[in-house]
């Protein structure tokens, strides 16, 4: 519409300038009338017939060339802005298509959950746009449609449901590398397994969740050096099986720290007024007691900070002095997993103590910058 109007203005302008008739009284009136008849039948304006009569009267006075220049200028500006807008829209569409991998992603999460934090770190680093649905930890009505009752849950194109943080990350990474397979096809490579744990509770696990489903050539391109893949898988599993279990005993170590932790959880989470009050005080007391049981279950030291310090120093030692990240010059999936787990302690005393008493700070800040600045390959 805008382009058609601009072309019409240019056509009138050139006609006025090129035709000798442009100097004769009444010519402009006929030209405008002809163009109006051939173009749109709709008229837009704020003036009535009086304004139009004055305008046409002025045109009959012989200012054809001046008016022609005005038409040309208006038409040219109109075309310029129309083309500019179309180019911007095209670039925006291309950018969305490229950065989003063609996927519409919705993440159901608790913000302070380390497993959810892992997924966000991966999505941010790889420049994958996503929507967040914060789940109420008490009622969980936001995921009442799902038989899988934990978070994170990632919905892909509102059709494919991915459960378990490590499955989500492995499946998405596979999709980004191998675009020939659909997400549904990739998900079949991570079958669900149900079992009963030592406490008699049914648990759901997933096969192959630390594996990327790639061809031999794709695997070689992704892991060019020997043992890089095994190393990445080993430390991703370590983050899930060991590091994550150090978080609760440390952030709920004392009654003061437990209260501060739940104050943060209530601020960042999705709680009603009564739920927030209940969670902050009753939840803090409960988790203080539960953290003592977790300490015993995982055979932690009396001072659980020492276990946290040893764990992150072991991680830094595994990276070594010659690498910025475990992935080399760029974070790999293990870097993002460990970062995601540790990040949930930010703002709490346990995090400050860890940064002050271990060697993790420089690595942590590098991964943080890479994730927040969306520096990953897509």
mmCIF file of C-alpha atoms in Angstrom:
data_model
loop_
_atom_site.group_PDB
_atom_site.id
_atom_site.type_symbol
_atom_site.label_atom_id
_atom_site.label_comp_id
_atom_site.label_asym_id
_atom_site.label_seq_id
_atom_site.Cartn_x
_atom_site.Cartn_y
_atom_site.Cartn_z
ATOM 1 C CA UNK A 1 0.000 0.000 0.000
ATOM 2 C CA UNK A 2 2.704 2.490 1.042
ATOM 3 C CA UNK A 3 4.890 1.518 -1.909
ATOM 4 C CA UNK A 4 1.971 1.930 -4.347
ATOM 5 C CA UNK A 5 1.220 5.412 -3.012
ATOM 6 C CA UNK A 6 4.882 6.410 -3.283
ATOM 7 C CA UNK A 7 5.090 5.167 -6.886
ATOM 8 C CA UNK A 8 1.946 7.131 -7.732
ATOM 9 C CA UNK A 9 3.445 10.343 -6.342
ATOM 10 C CA UNK A 10 6.618 9.801 -8.365
ATOM 11 C CA UNK A 11 4.576 9.169 -11.525
ATOM 12 C CA UNK A 12 2.652 12.413 -11.088
ATOM 13 C CA UNK A 13 5.862 14.342 -10.395
ATOM 14 C CA UNK A 14 7.651 13.097 -13.520
ATOM 15 C CA UNK A 15 4.584 13.784 -15.659
ATOM 16 C CA UNK A 16 4.410 17.352 -14.406
ATOM 17 C CA UNK A 17 8.105 17.977 -15.050
ATOM 18 C CA UNK A 18 8.392 16.270 -18.434
ATOM 19 C CA UNK A 19 5.158 17.428 -20.055
ATOM 20 C CA UNK A 20 4.774 20.988 -21.431
ATOM 21 C CA UNK A 21 1.168 20.638 -20.445
ATOM 22 C CA UNK A 22 2.364 20.869 -16.897
ATOM 23 C CA UNK A 23 2.500 24.636 -17.334
ATOM 24 C CA UNK A 24 -1.105 25.050 -18.581
ATOM 25 C CA UNK A 25 -3.812 25.971 -16.127
ATOM 26 C CA UNK A 26 -5.965 23.052 -15.057
ATOM 27 C CA UNK A 27 -3.454 20.385 -16.050
ATOM 28 C CA UNK A 28 -2.576 19.394 -12.521
ATOM 29 C CA UNK A 29 -6.249 19.066 -11.664
ATOM 30 C CA UNK A 30 -6.771 16.610 -14.525
ATOM 31 C CA UNK A 31 -3.640 14.639 -13.677
ATOM 32 C CA UNK A 32 -4.577 14.269 -10.060
ATOM 33 C CA UNK A 33 -8.080 13.302 -11.044
ATOM 34 C CA UNK A 34 -6.839 10.675 -13.518
ATOM 35 C CA UNK A 35 -4.422 9.154 -11.030
ATOM 36 C CA UNK A 36 -7.131 9.036 -8.375
ATOM 37 C CA UNK A 37 -9.482 7.291 -10.733
ATOM 38 C CA UNK A 38 -6.871 4.682 -11.719
ATOM 39 C CA UNK A 39 -5.501 4.168 -8.241
ATOM 40 C CA UNK A 40 -7.228 3.595 -4.942
ATOM 41 C CA UNK A 41 -10.857 4.650 -4.663
ATOM 42 C CA UNK A 42 -10.387 5.468 -0.989
ATOM 43 C CA UNK A 43 -9.545 9.027 0.056
ATOM 44 C CA UNK A 44 -7.703 10.029 3.201
ATOM 45 C CA UNK A 45 -7.574 13.560 4.603
ATOM 46 C CA UNK A 46 -8.751 15.964 7.227
ATOM 47 C CA UNK A 47 -9.908 18.826 4.974
ATOM 48 C CA UNK A 48 -13.205 19.189 3.192
ATOM 49 C CA UNK A 49 -14.076 20.496 -0.248
ATOM 50 C CA UNK A 50 -13.008 24.011 0.730
ATOM 51 C CA UNK A 51 -9.422 22.965 1.372
ATOM 52 C CA UNK A 52 -9.345 20.938 -1.848
ATOM 53 C CA UNK A 53 -10.710 23.877 -3.869
ATOM 54 C CA UNK A 54 -8.013 26.196 -2.526
ATOM 55 C CA UNK A 55 -5.311 23.664 -3.311
ATOM 56 C CA UNK A 56 -6.515 23.101 -6.863
ATOM 57 C CA UNK A 57 -6.954 26.806 -7.378
ATOM 58 C CA UNK A 58 -3.325 27.299 -6.443
ATOM 59 C CA UNK A 59 -2.258 24.542 -8.801
ATOM 60 C CA UNK A 60 -4.125 26.141 -11.719
ATOM 61 C CA UNK A 61 -2.044 29.226 -11.120
ATOM 62 C CA UNK A 62 0.882 27.725 -13.046
ATOM 63 C CA UNK A 63 3.166 26.280 -10.322
ATOM 64 C CA UNK A 64 3.288 22.910 -12.113
ATOM 65 C CA UNK A 65 7.031 22.360 -12.000
ATOM 66 C CA UNK A 66 7.259 23.283 -8.331
ATOM 67 C CA UNK A 67 4.419 20.929 -7.549
ATOM 68 C CA UNK A 68 6.062 18.236 -9.676
ATOM 69 C CA UNK A 69 9.236 18.495 -7.637
ATOM 70 C CA UNK A 70 7.165 18.251 -4.464
ATOM 71 C CA UNK A 71 5.454 15.093 -5.743
ATOM 72 C CA UNK A 72 8.844 13.594 -6.674
ATOM 73 C CA UNK A 73 10.335 14.428 -3.293
ATOM 74 C CA UNK A 74 7.398 12.979 -1.421
ATOM 75 C CA UNK A 75 7.335 9.868 -3.560
ATOM 76 C CA UNK A 76 11.077 9.356 -3.235
ATOM 77 C CA UNK A 77 11.000 9.655 0.544
ATOM 78 C CA UNK A 78 8.035 7.316 0.644
ATOM 79 C CA UNK A 79 9.861 4.695 -1.408
ATOM 80 C CA UNK A 80 13.003 5.050 0.715
ATOM 81 C CA UNK A 81 11.166 4.462 3.996
ATOM 82 C CA UNK A 82 9.134 1.615 2.505
ATOM 83 C CA UNK A 83 12.245 -0.205 1.274
ATOM 84 C CA UNK A 84 14.036 0.463 4.570
ATOM 85 C CA UNK A 85 11.135 -1.014 6.544
ATOM 86 C CA UNK A 86 10.954 -4.091 4.321
ATOM 87 C CA UNK A 87 14.698 -4.703 4.653
ATOM 88 C CA UNK A 88 14.513 -4.362 8.451
ATOM 89 C CA UNK A 89 11.612 -6.797 8.617
ATOM 90 C CA UNK A 90 13.449 -9.274 6.397
ATOM 91 C CA UNK A 91 16.620 -9.079 8.511
ATOM 92 C CA UNK A 92 14.588 -9.509 11.707
ATOM 93 C CA UNK A 93 12.894 -12.605 10.287
ATOM 94 C CA UNK A 94 16.225 -14.065 9.182
ATOM 95 C CA UNK A 95 17.819 -13.339 12.549
ATOM 96 C CA UNK A 96 14.946 -15.034 14.382
ATOM 97 C CA UNK A 97 15.143 -18.007 12.063
ATOM 98 C CA UNK A 98 18.901 -18.403 12.480
ATOM 99 C CA UNK A 99 19.214 -17.687 16.210
ATOM 100 C CA UNK A 100 16.165 -19.685 17.147
ATOM 101 C CA UNK A 101 17.122 -22.740 15.145
ATOM 102 C CA UNK A 102 13.568 -22.686 13.789
ATOM 103 C CA UNK A 103 12.208 -23.762 17.201
ATOM 104 C CA UNK A 104 9.677 -22.163 19.515
ATOM 105 C CA UNK A 105 10.841 -22.993 23.041
ATOM 106 C CA UNK A 106 8.952 -22.656 26.325
ATOM 107 C CA UNK A 107 10.782 -23.435 29.576
ATOM 108 C CA UNK A 108 8.797 -24.411 32.675
ATOM 109 C CA UNK A 109 11.051 -23.806 35.658
ATOM 110 C CA UNK A 110 11.796 -22.761 39.211
ATOM 111 C CA UNK A 111 14.310 -19.947 38.848
ATOM 112 C CA UNK A 112 16.378 -21.085 41.831
ATOM 113 C CA UNK A 113 16.527 -24.739 40.749
ATOM 114 C CA UNK A 114 20.084 -25.744 39.703
ATOM 115 C CA UNK A 115 18.792 -28.056 36.970
ATOM 116 C CA UNK A 116 16.695 -25.250 35.474
ATOM 117 C CA UNK A 117 19.681 -22.917 35.723
ATOM 118 C CA UNK A 118 21.727 -25.415 33.685
ATOM 119 C CA UNK A 119 19.170 -25.302 30.874
ATOM 120 C CA UNK A 120 19.022 -21.489 30.861
ATOM 121 C CA UNK A 121 22.810 -21.298 30.679
ATOM 122 C CA UNK A 122 22.776 -23.563 27.619
ATOM 123 C CA UNK A 123 19.938 -21.688 25.891
ATOM 124 C CA UNK A 124 21.490 -18.281 26.525
ATOM 125 C CA UNK A 125 24.959 -19.307 25.397
ATOM 126 C CA UNK A 126 23.610 -20.793 22.154
ATOM 127 C CA UNK A 127 21.391 -17.762 21.442
ATOM 128 C CA UNK A 128 18.182 -19.779 21.490
ATOM 129 C CA UNK A 129 15.161 -17.539 22.227
ATOM 130 C CA UNK A 130 12.755 -19.005 24.755
ATOM 131 C CA UNK A 131 9.784 -18.083 26.900
ATOM 132 C CA UNK A 132 9.783 -18.759 30.641
ATOM 133 C CA UNK A 133 6.843 -20.038 32.658
ATOM 134 C CA UNK A 134 7.658 -19.773 36.359
ATOM 135 C CA UNK A 135 6.043 -22.695 38.174
ATOM 136 C CA UNK A 136 4.524 -22.326 41.622
ATOM 137 C CA UNK A 137 6.547 -24.798 43.748
ATOM 138 C CA UNK A 138 3.576 -25.525 46.038
ATOM 139 C CA UNK A 139 0.622 -26.039 43.683
ATOM 140 C CA UNK A 140 2.501 -26.567 40.402
ATOM 141 C CA UNK A 141 -0.686 -25.769 38.500
ATOM 142 C CA UNK A 142 1.390 -24.483 35.571
ATOM 143 C CA UNK A 143 2.399 -28.076 34.777
ATOM 144 C CA UNK A 144 -0.819 -29.855 35.792
ATOM 145 C CA UNK A 145 -1.179 -30.921 32.137
ATOM 146 C CA UNK A 146 2.028 -32.994 32.412
ATOM 147 C CA UNK A 147 2.350 -36.487 33.844
ATOM 148 C CA UNK A 148 6.017 -35.627 34.482
ATOM 149 C CA UNK A 149 5.817 -33.499 37.630
ATOM 150 C CA UNK A 150 9.346 -32.160 37.896
ATOM 151 C CA UNK A 151 11.081 -29.163 36.355
ATOM 152 C CA UNK A 152 12.647 -28.253 34.053
ATOM 153 C CA UNK A 153 10.256 -29.117 31.245
ATOM 154 C CA UNK A 154 10.944 -27.702 27.801
ATOM 155 C CA UNK A 155 8.172 -27.593 25.217
ATOM 156 C CA UNK A 156 9.323 -27.474 21.597
ATOM 157 C CA UNK A 157 6.885 -25.911 19.126
ATOM 158 C CA UNK A 158 4.098 -26.554 21.671
ATOM 159 C CA UNK A 159 4.159 -30.235 20.676
ATOM 160 C CA UNK A 160 7.307 -32.059 21.806
ATOM 161 C CA UNK A 161 7.960 -32.269 25.547
ATOM 162 C CA UNK A 162 11.530 -32.623 26.791
ATOM 163 C CA UNK A 163 12.077 -33.659 30.419
ATOM 164 C CA UNK A 164 15.261 -33.782 32.516
ATOM 165 C CA UNK A 165 17.864 -31.025 32.197
ATOM 166 C CA UNK A 166 20.564 -33.261 30.709
ATOM 167 C CA UNK A 167 18.199 -34.756 28.130
ATOM 168 C CA UNK A 168 17.048 -31.251 27.174
ATOM 169 C CA UNK A 169 20.626 -30.067 26.667
ATOM 170 C CA UNK A 170 21.788 -33.175 24.783
ATOM 171 C CA UNK A 171 18.743 -33.230 22.505
ATOM 172 C CA UNK A 172 18.982 -29.523 21.661
ATOM 173 C CA UNK A 173 22.732 -29.704 21.030
ATOM 174 C CA UNK A 174 22.163 -32.674 18.730
ATOM 175 C CA UNK A 175 19.481 -30.725 16.859
ATOM 176 C CA UNK A 176 21.752 -27.693 16.428
ATOM 177 C CA UNK A 177 24.489 -29.832 14.896
ATOM 178 C CA UNK A 178 22.359 -32.243 12.874
ATOM 179 C CA UNK A 179 19.386 -30.428 11.332
ATOM 180 C CA UNK A 180 18.362 -33.500 9.299
ATOM 181 C CA UNK A 181 16.571 -35.079 12.261
ATOM 182 C CA UNK A 182 13.418 -33.666 13.808
ATOM 183 C CA UNK A 183 13.232 -33.132 17.557
ATOM 184 C CA UNK A 184 10.789 -36.032 17.850
ATOM 185 C CA UNK A 185 13.265 -38.356 16.120
ATOM 186 C CA UNK A 186 16.094 -37.186 18.363
ATOM 187 C CA UNK A 187 14.007 -37.631 21.512
ATOM 188 C CA UNK A 188 13.511 -41.333 20.721
ATOM 189 C CA UNK A 189 17.241 -41.769 21.314
ATOM 190 C CA UNK A 190 16.711 -40.960 25.013
ATOM 191 C CA UNK A 191 14.161 -43.563 26.193
ATOM 192 C CA UNK A 192 12.472 -43.190 29.533
ATOM 193 C CA UNK A 193 13.212 -45.786 32.207
ATOM 194 C CA UNK A 194 11.197 -46.204 35.404
ATOM 195 C CA UNK A 195 12.552 -47.971 38.472
ATOM 196 C CA UNK A 196 12.227 -48.069 42.260
ATOM 197 C CA UNK A 197 15.040 -46.602 44.330
ATOM 198 C CA UNK A 198 16.428 -47.837 47.663
ATOM 199 C CA UNK A 199 13.746 -45.915 49.559
ATOM 200 C CA UNK A 200 10.932 -47.637 47.632
ATOM 201 C CA UNK A 201 10.081 -44.560 45.567
ATOM 202 C CA UNK A 202 9.467 -44.787 41.831
ATOM 203 C CA UNK A 203 11.985 -42.732 39.878
ATOM 204 C CA UNK A 204 12.276 -41.880 36.198
ATOM 205 C CA UNK A 205 15.620 -41.926 34.434
ATOM 206 C CA UNK A 206 16.667 -41.524 30.808
ATOM 207 C CA UNK A 207 19.108 -43.593 28.806
ATOM 208 C CA UNK A 208 21.985 -41.984 26.915
ATOM 209 C CA UNK A 209 21.268 -38.552 28.392
ATOM 210 C CA UNK A 210 24.888 -37.407 28.273
ATOM 211 C CA UNK A 211 25.353 -38.514 24.665
ATOM 212 C CA UNK A 212 24.947 -36.412 21.544
ATOM 213 C CA UNK A 213 23.351 -38.395 18.721
ATOM 214 C CA UNK A 214 25.795 -37.554 15.934
ATOM 215 C CA UNK A 215 27.362 -39.253 12.958
ATOM 216 C CA UNK A 216 31.028 -40.160 13.025
ATOM 217 C CA UNK A 217 31.969 -37.074 10.992
ATOM 218 C CA UNK A 218 29.840 -34.789 13.166
ATOM 219 C CA UNK A 219 31.380 -36.264 16.319
ATOM 220 C CA UNK A 220 34.891 -35.664 14.979
ATOM 221 C CA UNK A 221 34.034 -32.057 14.074
ATOM 222 C CA UNK A 222 32.511 -31.425 17.515
ATOM 223 C CA UNK A 223 35.271 -33.203 19.473
ATOM 224 C CA UNK A 224 38.430 -32.843 17.360
ATOM 225 C CA UNK A 225 40.801 -34.039 20.099
ATOM 226 C CA UNK A 226 40.913 -37.497 21.615
ATOM 227 C CA UNK A 227 38.926 -38.054 24.830
ATOM 228 C CA UNK A 228 37.210 -34.627 24.746
ATOM 229 C CA UNK A 229 33.810 -36.268 24.470
ATOM 230 C CA UNK A 230 34.452 -38.672 27.355
ATOM 231 C CA UNK A 231 35.761 -35.829 29.503
ATOM 232 C CA UNK A 232 32.697 -33.692 28.807
ATOM 233 C CA UNK A 233 30.306 -36.538 29.615
ATOM 234 C CA UNK A 234 32.201 -37.425 32.799
ATOM 235 C CA UNK A 235 31.948 -33.903 34.232
ATOM 236 C CA UNK A 236 28.352 -33.373 33.133
ATOM 237 C CA UNK A 237 27.488 -36.494 35.111
ATOM 238 C CA UNK A 238 29.625 -35.282 38.025
ATOM 239 C CA UNK A 239 27.638 -32.026 38.105
ATOM 240 C CA UNK A 240 24.364 -33.992 38.368
ATOM 241 C CA UNK A 241 25.508 -36.758 40.697
ATOM 242 C CA UNK A 242 27.780 -34.861 43.091
ATOM 243 C CA UNK A 243 28.020 -31.085 42.722
ATOM 244 C CA UNK A 244 24.285 -30.458 42.809
ATOM 245 C CA UNK A 245 23.993 -32.339 46.116
ATOM 246 C CA UNK A 246 26.401 -29.891 47.751
ATOM 247 C CA UNK A 247 24.132 -26.902 47.153
ATOM 248 C CA UNK A 248 21.368 -27.491 49.736
ATOM 249 C CA UNK A 249 23.652 -28.449 52.655
ATOM 250 C CA UNK A 250 25.658 -25.279 52.026
ATOM 251 C CA UNK A 251 22.893 -22.723 51.469
ATOM 252 C CA UNK A 252 20.897 -24.122 54.460
ATOM 253 C CA UNK A 253 23.969 -24.713 56.624
ATOM 254 C CA UNK A 254 22.805 -22.489 59.490
ATOM 255 C CA UNK A 255 19.398 -21.109 60.480
ATOM 256 C CA UNK A 256 20.498 -17.642 59.327
ATOM 257 C CA UNK A 257 21.643 -18.929 55.943
ATOM 258 C CA UNK A 258 18.454 -20.986 55.562
ATOM 259 C CA UNK A 259 16.315 -17.910 56.216
ATOM 260 C CA UNK A 260 18.362 -15.818 53.769
ATOM 261 C CA UNK A 261 18.077 -18.568 51.140
ATOM 262 C CA UNK A 262 14.301 -18.780 51.432
ATOM 263 C CA UNK A 263 14.005 -15.014 51.379
ATOM 264 C CA UNK A 264 15.775 -15.151 48.004
ATOM 265 C CA UNK A 265 13.638 -18.090 46.812
ATOM 266 C CA UNK A 266 10.405 -16.297 47.705
ATOM 267 C CA UNK A 267 11.537 -13.080 45.973
ATOM 268 C CA UNK A 268 12.530 -14.852 42.779
ATOM 269 C CA UNK A 269 9.877 -17.579 42.726
ATOM 270 C CA UNK A 270 6.142 -17.584 42.110
ATOM 271 C CA UNK A 271 4.411 -17.548 45.480
ATOM 272 C CA UNK A 272 1.177 -16.093 46.768
ATOM 273 C CA UNK A 273 1.316 -13.827 49.845
ATOM 274 C CA UNK A 274 0.449 -16.609 52.311
ATOM 275 C CA UNK A 275 2.582 -19.178 50.461
ATOM 276 C CA UNK A 276 5.539 -16.784 50.525
ATOM 277 C CA UNK A 277 5.279 -16.221 54.278
ATOM 278 C CA UNK A 278 4.850 -19.940 54.897
ATOM 279 C CA UNK A 279 7.752 -20.848 52.600
ATOM 280 C CA UNK A 280 10.120 -18.278 54.077
ATOM 281 C CA UNK A 281 9.787 -19.276 57.716
ATOM 282 C CA UNK A 282 8.432 -22.807 57.816
ATOM 283 C CA UNK A 283 10.345 -23.801 54.665
ATOM 284 C CA UNK A 284 13.598 -22.382 56.007
ATOM 285 C CA UNK A 285 13.230 -24.332 59.257
ATOM 286 C CA UNK A 286 12.345 -27.536 57.403
ATOM 287 C CA UNK A 287 15.242 -27.250 54.951
ATOM 288 C CA UNK A 288 17.683 -26.531 57.764
ATOM 289 C CA UNK A 289 16.737 -29.898 59.255
ATOM 290 C CA UNK A 290 16.630 -31.674 55.898
ATOM 291 C CA UNK A 291 20.101 -30.353 55.025
ATOM 292 C CA UNK A 292 21.436 -32.253 58.029
ATOM 293 C CA UNK A 293 19.951 -35.474 56.639
ATOM 294 C CA UNK A 294 21.420 -34.716 53.208
ATOM 295 C CA UNK A 295 24.781 -34.180 54.842
ATOM 296 C CA UNK A 296 24.594 -37.672 56.340
ATOM 297 C CA UNK A 297 23.205 -39.301 53.184
ATOM 298 C CA UNK A 298 26.030 -37.975 50.995
ATOM 299 C CA UNK A 299 28.735 -38.538 53.634
ATOM 300 C CA UNK A 300 29.711 -34.875 53.817
ATOM 301 C CA UNK A 301 32.165 -33.403 56.289
ATOM 302 C CA UNK A 302 31.036 -31.637 59.453
ATOM 303 C CA UNK A 303 31.910 -28.369 57.745
ATOM 304 C CA UNK A 304 30.092 -28.795 54.432
ATOM 305 C CA UNK A 305 31.879 -25.768 53.013
ATOM 306 C CA UNK A 306 35.019 -27.869 52.747
ATOM 307 C CA UNK A 307 33.252 -30.336 50.468
ATOM 308 C CA UNK A 308 32.117 -27.461 48.254
ATOM 309 C CA UNK A 309 35.623 -25.987 48.151
ATOM 310 C CA UNK A 310 37.186 -29.338 47.289
ATOM 311 C CA UNK A 311 34.635 -29.990 44.563
ATOM 312 C CA UNK A 312 35.110 -26.706 42.720
ATOM 313 C CA UNK A 313 38.888 -26.884 43.087
ATOM 314 C CA UNK A 314 38.795 -30.399 41.598
ATOM 315 C CA UNK A 315 36.844 -28.941 38.704
ATOM 316 C CA UNK A 316 39.323 -26.107 38.154
ATOM 317 C CA UNK A 317 42.226 -28.575 38.342
ATOM 318 C CA UNK A 318 40.578 -30.738 35.673
ATOM 319 C CA UNK A 319 40.445 -27.750 33.331
ATOM 320 C CA UNK A 320 44.113 -27.038 33.947
ATOM 321 C CA UNK A 321 46.168 -23.896 33.460
ATOM 322 C CA UNK A 322 46.390 -24.086 29.665
ATOM 323 C CA UNK A 323 42.658 -23.933 28.944
ATOM 324 C CA UNK A 324 40.183 -21.108 29.523
ATOM 325 C CA UNK A 325 37.361 -23.623 29.704
ATOM 326 C CA UNK A 326 37.056 -27.371 29.709
ATOM 327 C CA UNK A 327 35.951 -26.887 26.113
ATOM 328 C CA UNK A 328 39.185 -25.033 25.294
ATOM 329 C CA UNK A 329 38.642 -21.516 23.995
ATOM 330 C CA UNK A 330 34.873 -21.836 24.318
ATOM 331 C CA UNK A 331 32.692 -23.418 27.026
ATOM 332 C CA UNK A 332 31.482 -26.941 26.346
ATOM 333 C CA UNK A 333 28.425 -28.663 27.830
ATOM 334 C CA UNK A 334 30.305 -29.519 31.030
ATOM 335 C CA UNK A 335 31.320 -25.872 31.548
ATOM 336 C CA UNK A 336 27.713 -24.746 31.135
ATOM 337 C CA UNK A 337 26.401 -27.475 33.449
ATOM 338 C CA UNK A 338 28.796 -26.687 36.300
ATOM 339 C CA UNK A 339 28.240 -22.954 35.874
ATOM 340 C CA UNK A 340 24.472 -23.424 35.916
ATOM 341 C CA UNK A 341 24.590 -25.403 39.169
ATOM 342 C CA UNK A 342 26.875 -22.947 40.968
ATOM 343 C CA UNK A 343 24.969 -19.890 39.737
ATOM 344 C CA UNK A 344 21.907 -20.582 41.923
ATOM 345 C CA UNK A 345 23.971 -19.684 45.003
ATOM 346 C CA UNK A 346 24.688 -16.139 43.795
ATOM 347 C CA UNK A 347 23.707 -13.535 46.365
ATOM 348 C CA UNK A 348 24.066 -16.004 49.242
ATOM 349 C CA UNK A 349 26.853 -16.434 51.790
ATOM 350 C CA UNK A 350 27.841 -19.837 50.384
ATOM 351 C CA UNK A 351 28.573 -18.283 46.985
ATOM 352 C CA UNK A 352 30.674 -15.466 48.466
ATOM 353 C CA UNK A 353 32.650 -17.944 50.561
ATOM 354 C CA UNK A 354 33.232 -20.185 47.528
ATOM 355 C CA UNK A 355 34.507 -17.317 45.383
ATOM 356 C CA UNK A 356 36.840 -16.149 48.152
ATOM 357 C CA UNK A 357 38.248 -19.512 49.219
ATOM 358 C CA UNK A 358 38.656 -21.401 45.929
ATOM 359 C CA UNK A 359 40.260 -20.914 42.523
ATOM 360 C CA UNK A 360 36.971 -20.944 40.606
ATOM 361 C CA UNK A 361 36.390 -17.192 40.281
ATOM 362 C CA UNK A 362 38.168 -16.470 36.979
ATOM 363 C CA UNK A 363 36.643 -19.459 35.208
ATOM 364 C CA UNK A 364 33.200 -18.650 36.592
ATOM 365 C CA UNK A 365 33.293 -15.045 35.343
ATOM 366 C CA UNK A 366 34.457 -16.169 31.888
ATOM 367 C CA UNK A 367 31.546 -18.575 31.512
ATOM 368 C CA UNK A 368 29.155 -15.978 32.899
ATOM 369 C CA UNK A 369 30.235 -13.474 30.229
ATOM 370 C CA UNK A 370 30.005 -16.080 27.476
ATOM 371 C CA UNK A 371 26.491 -17.054 28.528
ATOM 372 C CA UNK A 372 25.133 -13.550 29.097
ATOM 373 C CA UNK A 373 26.651 -12.288 25.836
ATOM 374 C CA UNK A 374 25.250 -15.240 23.807
ATOM 375 C CA UNK A 375 28.710 -16.123 22.498
ATOM 376 C CA UNK A 376 28.030 -19.733 21.581
ATOM 377 C CA UNK A 377 27.828 -21.268 18.105
ATOM 378 C CA UNK A 378 24.412 -21.760 16.553
#
